[in-house]
Short mmCIF file of C-alpha atoms in Angstrom, two decimals:
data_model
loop_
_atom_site.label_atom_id
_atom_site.label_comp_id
_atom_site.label_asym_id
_atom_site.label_seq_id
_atom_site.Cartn_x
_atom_site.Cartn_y
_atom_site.Cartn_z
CA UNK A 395 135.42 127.38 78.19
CA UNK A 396 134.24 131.07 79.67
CA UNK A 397 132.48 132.69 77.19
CA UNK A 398 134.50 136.03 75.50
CA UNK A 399 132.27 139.23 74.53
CA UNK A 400 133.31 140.56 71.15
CA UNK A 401 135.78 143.69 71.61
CA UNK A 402 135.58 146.92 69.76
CA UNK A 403 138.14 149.79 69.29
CA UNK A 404 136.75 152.62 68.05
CA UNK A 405 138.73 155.49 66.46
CA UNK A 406 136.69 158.00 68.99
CA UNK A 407 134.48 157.43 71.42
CA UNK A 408 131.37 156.60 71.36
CA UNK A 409 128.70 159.74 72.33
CA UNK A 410 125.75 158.79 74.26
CA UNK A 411 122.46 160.24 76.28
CA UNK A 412 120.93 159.51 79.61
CA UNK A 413 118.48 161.56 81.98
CA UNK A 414 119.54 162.54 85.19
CA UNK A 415 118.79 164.46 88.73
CA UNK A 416 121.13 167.91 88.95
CA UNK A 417 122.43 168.02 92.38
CA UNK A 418 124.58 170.27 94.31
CA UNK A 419 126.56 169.24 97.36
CA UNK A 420 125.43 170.54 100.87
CA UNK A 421 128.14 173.16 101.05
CA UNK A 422 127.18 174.62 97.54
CA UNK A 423 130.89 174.08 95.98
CA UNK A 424 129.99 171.43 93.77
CA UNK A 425 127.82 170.52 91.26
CA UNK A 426 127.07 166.51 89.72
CA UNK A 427 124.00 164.26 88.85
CA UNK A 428 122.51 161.49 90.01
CA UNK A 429 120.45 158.70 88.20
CA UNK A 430 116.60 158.06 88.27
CA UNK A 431 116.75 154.41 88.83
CA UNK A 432 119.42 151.82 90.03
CA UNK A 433 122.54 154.45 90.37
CA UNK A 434 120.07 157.31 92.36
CA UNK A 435 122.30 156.19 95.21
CA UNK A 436 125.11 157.46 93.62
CA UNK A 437 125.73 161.05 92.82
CA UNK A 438 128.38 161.46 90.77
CA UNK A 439 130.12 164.63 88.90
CA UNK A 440 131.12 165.26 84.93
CA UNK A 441 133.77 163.13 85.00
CA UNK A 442 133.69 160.23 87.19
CA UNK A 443 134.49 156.60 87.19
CA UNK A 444 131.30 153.84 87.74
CA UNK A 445 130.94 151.68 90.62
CA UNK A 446 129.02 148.44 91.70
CA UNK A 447 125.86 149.77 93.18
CA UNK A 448 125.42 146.60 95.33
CA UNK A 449 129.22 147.27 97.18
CA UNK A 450 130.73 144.60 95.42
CA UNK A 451 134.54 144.62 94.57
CA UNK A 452 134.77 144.02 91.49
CA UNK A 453 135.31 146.51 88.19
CA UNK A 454 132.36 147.85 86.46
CA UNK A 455 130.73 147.07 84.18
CA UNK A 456 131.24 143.33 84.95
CA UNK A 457 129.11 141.10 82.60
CA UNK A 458 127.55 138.98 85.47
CA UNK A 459 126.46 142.15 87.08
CA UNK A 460 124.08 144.86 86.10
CA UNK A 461 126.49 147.59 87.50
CA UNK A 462 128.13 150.73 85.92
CA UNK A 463 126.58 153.75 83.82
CA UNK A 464 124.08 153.19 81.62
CA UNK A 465 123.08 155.25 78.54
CA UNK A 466 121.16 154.91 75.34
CA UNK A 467 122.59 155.48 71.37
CA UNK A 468 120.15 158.31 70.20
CA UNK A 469 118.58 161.42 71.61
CA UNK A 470 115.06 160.37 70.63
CA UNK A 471 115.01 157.55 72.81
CA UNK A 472 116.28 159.47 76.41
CA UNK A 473 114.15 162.40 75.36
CA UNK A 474 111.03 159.71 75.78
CA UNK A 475 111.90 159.27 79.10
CA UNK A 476 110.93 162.45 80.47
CA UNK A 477 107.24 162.09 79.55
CA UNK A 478 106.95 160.10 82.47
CA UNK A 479 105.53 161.29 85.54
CA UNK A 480 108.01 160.80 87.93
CA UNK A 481 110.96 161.98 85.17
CA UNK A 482 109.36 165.44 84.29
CA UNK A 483 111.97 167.25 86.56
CA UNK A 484 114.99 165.56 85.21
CA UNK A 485 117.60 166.79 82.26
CA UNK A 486 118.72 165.34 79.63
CA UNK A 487 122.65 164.55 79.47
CA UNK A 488 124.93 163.80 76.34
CA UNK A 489 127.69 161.87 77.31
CA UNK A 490 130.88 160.79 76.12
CA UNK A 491 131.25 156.28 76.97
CA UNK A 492 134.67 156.06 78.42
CA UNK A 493 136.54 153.19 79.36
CA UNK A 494 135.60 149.31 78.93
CA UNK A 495 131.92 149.22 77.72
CA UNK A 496 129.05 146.43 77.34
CA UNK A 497 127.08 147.27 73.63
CA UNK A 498 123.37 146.72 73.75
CA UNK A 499 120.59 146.73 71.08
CA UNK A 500 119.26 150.21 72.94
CA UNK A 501 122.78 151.74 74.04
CA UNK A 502 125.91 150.93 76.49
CA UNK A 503 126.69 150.14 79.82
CA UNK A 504 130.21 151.51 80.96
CA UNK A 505 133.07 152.10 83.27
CA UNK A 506 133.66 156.06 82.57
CA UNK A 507 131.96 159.13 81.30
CA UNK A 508 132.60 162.83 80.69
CA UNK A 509 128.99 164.76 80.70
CA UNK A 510 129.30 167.50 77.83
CA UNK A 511 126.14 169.03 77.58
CA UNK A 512 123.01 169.20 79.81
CA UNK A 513 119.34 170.13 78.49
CA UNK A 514 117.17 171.66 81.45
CA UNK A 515 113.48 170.90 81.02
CA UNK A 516 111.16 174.15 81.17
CA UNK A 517 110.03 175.52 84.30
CA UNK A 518 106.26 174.12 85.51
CA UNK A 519 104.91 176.92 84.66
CA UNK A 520 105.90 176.75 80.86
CA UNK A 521 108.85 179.50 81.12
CA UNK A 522 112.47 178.96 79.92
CA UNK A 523 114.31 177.81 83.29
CA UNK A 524 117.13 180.46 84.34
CA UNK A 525 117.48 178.83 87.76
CA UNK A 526 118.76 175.97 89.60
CA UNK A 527 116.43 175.49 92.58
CA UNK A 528 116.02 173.41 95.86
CA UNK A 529 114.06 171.02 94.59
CA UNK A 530 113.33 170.18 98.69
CA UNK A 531 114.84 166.39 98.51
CA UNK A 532 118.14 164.67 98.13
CA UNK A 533 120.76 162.12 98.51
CA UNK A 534 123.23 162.39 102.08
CA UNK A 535 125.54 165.39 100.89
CA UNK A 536 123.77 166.28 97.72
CA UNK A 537 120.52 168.81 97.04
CA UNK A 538 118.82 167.63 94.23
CA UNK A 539 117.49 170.85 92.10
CA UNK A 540 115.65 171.83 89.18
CA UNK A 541 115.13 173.70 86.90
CA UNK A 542 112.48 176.92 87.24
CA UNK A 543 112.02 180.55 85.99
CA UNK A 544 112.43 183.64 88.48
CA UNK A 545 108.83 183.60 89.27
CA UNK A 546 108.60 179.91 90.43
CA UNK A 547 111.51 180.54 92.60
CA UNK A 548 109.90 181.53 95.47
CA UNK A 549 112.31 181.83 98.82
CA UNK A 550 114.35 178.47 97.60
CA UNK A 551 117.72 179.13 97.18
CA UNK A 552 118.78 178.81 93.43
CA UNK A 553 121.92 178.93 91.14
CA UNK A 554 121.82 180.37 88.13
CA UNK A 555 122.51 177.90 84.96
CA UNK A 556 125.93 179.91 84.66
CA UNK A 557 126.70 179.21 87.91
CA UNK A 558 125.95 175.51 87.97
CA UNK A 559 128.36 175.02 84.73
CA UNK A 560 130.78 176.75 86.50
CA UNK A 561 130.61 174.19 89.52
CA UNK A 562 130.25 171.33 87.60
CA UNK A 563 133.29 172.38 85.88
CA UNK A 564 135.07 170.23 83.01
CA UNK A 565 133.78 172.25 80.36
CA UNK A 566 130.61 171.13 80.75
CA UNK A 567 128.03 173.20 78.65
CA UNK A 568 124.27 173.66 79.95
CA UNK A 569 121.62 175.61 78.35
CA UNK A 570 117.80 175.91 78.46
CA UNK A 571 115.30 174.02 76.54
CA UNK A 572 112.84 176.50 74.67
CA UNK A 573 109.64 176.64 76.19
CA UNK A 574 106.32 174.99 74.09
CA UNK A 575 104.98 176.93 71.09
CA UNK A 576 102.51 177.36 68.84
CA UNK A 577 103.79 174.42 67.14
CA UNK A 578 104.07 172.05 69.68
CA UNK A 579 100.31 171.19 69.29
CA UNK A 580 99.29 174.47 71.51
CA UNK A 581 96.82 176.55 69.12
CA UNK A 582 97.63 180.24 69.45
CA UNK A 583 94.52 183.08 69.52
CA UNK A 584 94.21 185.70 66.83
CA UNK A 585 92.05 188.11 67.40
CA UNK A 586 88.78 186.79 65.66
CA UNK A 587 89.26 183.48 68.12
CA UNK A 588 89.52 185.71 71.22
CA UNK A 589 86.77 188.41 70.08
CA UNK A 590 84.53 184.48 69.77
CA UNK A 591 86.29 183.96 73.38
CA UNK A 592 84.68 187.18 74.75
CA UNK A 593 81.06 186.95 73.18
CA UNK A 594 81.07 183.46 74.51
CA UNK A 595 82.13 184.45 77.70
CA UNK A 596 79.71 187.45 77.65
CA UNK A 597 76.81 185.02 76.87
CA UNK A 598 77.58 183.29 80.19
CA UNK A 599 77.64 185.95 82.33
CA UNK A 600 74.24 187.00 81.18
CA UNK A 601 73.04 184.01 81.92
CA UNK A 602 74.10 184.09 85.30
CA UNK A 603 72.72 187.51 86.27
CA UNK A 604 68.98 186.00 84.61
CA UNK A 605 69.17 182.88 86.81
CA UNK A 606 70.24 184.86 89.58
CA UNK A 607 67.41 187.88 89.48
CA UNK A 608 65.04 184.87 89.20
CA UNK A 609 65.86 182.82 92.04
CA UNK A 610 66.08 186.32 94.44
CA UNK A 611 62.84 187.95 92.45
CA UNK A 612 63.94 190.58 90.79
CA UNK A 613 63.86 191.22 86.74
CA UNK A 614 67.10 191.46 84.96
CA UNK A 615 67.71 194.73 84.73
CA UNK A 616 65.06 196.45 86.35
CA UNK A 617 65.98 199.22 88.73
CA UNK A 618 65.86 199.79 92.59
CA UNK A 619 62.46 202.38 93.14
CA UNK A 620 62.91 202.17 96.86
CA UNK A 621 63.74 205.49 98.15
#
């Protein structure tokens, strides 16, 4: 007897989130993804249809197969993800699971997906990304970018969030995360704190000038009487 997976039918269907690589395609008229694990081989745009990574012919997600998109039930849990080294650059996407699906304890793997909304990270340098930039690797086709502010840009070429929603198409929606605060855990300076900053600072540099009028023989602050 072969073994039969329970089957759902939900009334709507079910919402999901993943992290991913933006990409744009070599001729700059399109804009997609592409995972950060087994499907990086893969771009593929806001609506698309899954495929068996290993060129196999049959449907994904087949159950003796670890093909087809993957995603996980709660924000929390994809947000995690990007604390990892090698995931700081990605975005978060929230997805919509289309088509036949496989339920897990930690989220789906599925045949279809529409991408609905896209979270860029913040630029390295702690600004709000407003850019789309060459990101200086890729896939064969696809530039994978990422997202900076207009300082970081450099010479790279760039699209503007705008203009990557617009290329993605499908009503896609992509906005900036808000850059770390106060509140994040980063203590912000009143004036008392940065008048301590200063003294401190002040302390140090008198220190310097003493050590260095002793090691070339001079006193601090004694004046040149060579004429």
């Amino acid at each position: 007897m072969r073994l039969r997976l329970p089957e759902e039918h939900p009334t709507e269907p079910p919402t999901g989130y993943k992290i991913a690589r933006p990409v744009l395609s070599h001729d700059g008229t399109r804009a997609g993804f592409t995972g950060v694990s087994l499907g990086a081989a893969l771009p593929y745009e806001v609506l698309a249809e899954a495929a068996c990574v290993y060129g196999r012919r049959h449907r994904a997600p087949h159950r003796r197969c670890d093909c087809g998109f993957h995603c996980v039930h709660d924000r929390a849990t994809a947000e995690a993800l990007l604390c990892t080294a090698g995931h700081r650059g990605a975005v978060l996407l929230e997805v919509t699971v289309l088509g036949a699906y496989i339920r897990f304890e930690r989220g789906f793997r599925y045949a279809r997906q529409r991408v609905r909304h896209v979270t860029l990270p913040p630029c390295g340098c702690g600004a709000a990304a407003t850019l789309l930039a060459d990101a200086g690797w890729g896939r064969p086709g696809w530039r994978v970018v990422e997202g900076v502010c207009g300082r970081c840009r450099g010479g790279r070429q760039a699209r503007s969030v705008a203009g990557f929603a617009r290329l993605a198409g499908e009503g896609v929606t992509v906005v900036a995360a808000d850059p770390p605060t106060a509140g994040d855990g980063l203590q912000r300076l009143g004036m008392p704190e940065l008048m301590a900053e200063a003294a401190l600072l002040q302390a140090r540099l008198d220190h310097f000038q003493a050590e260095l009028a002793r090691f070339s023989g001079d006193e601090p602050g004694s004046a040149d009487q060579r004429g």
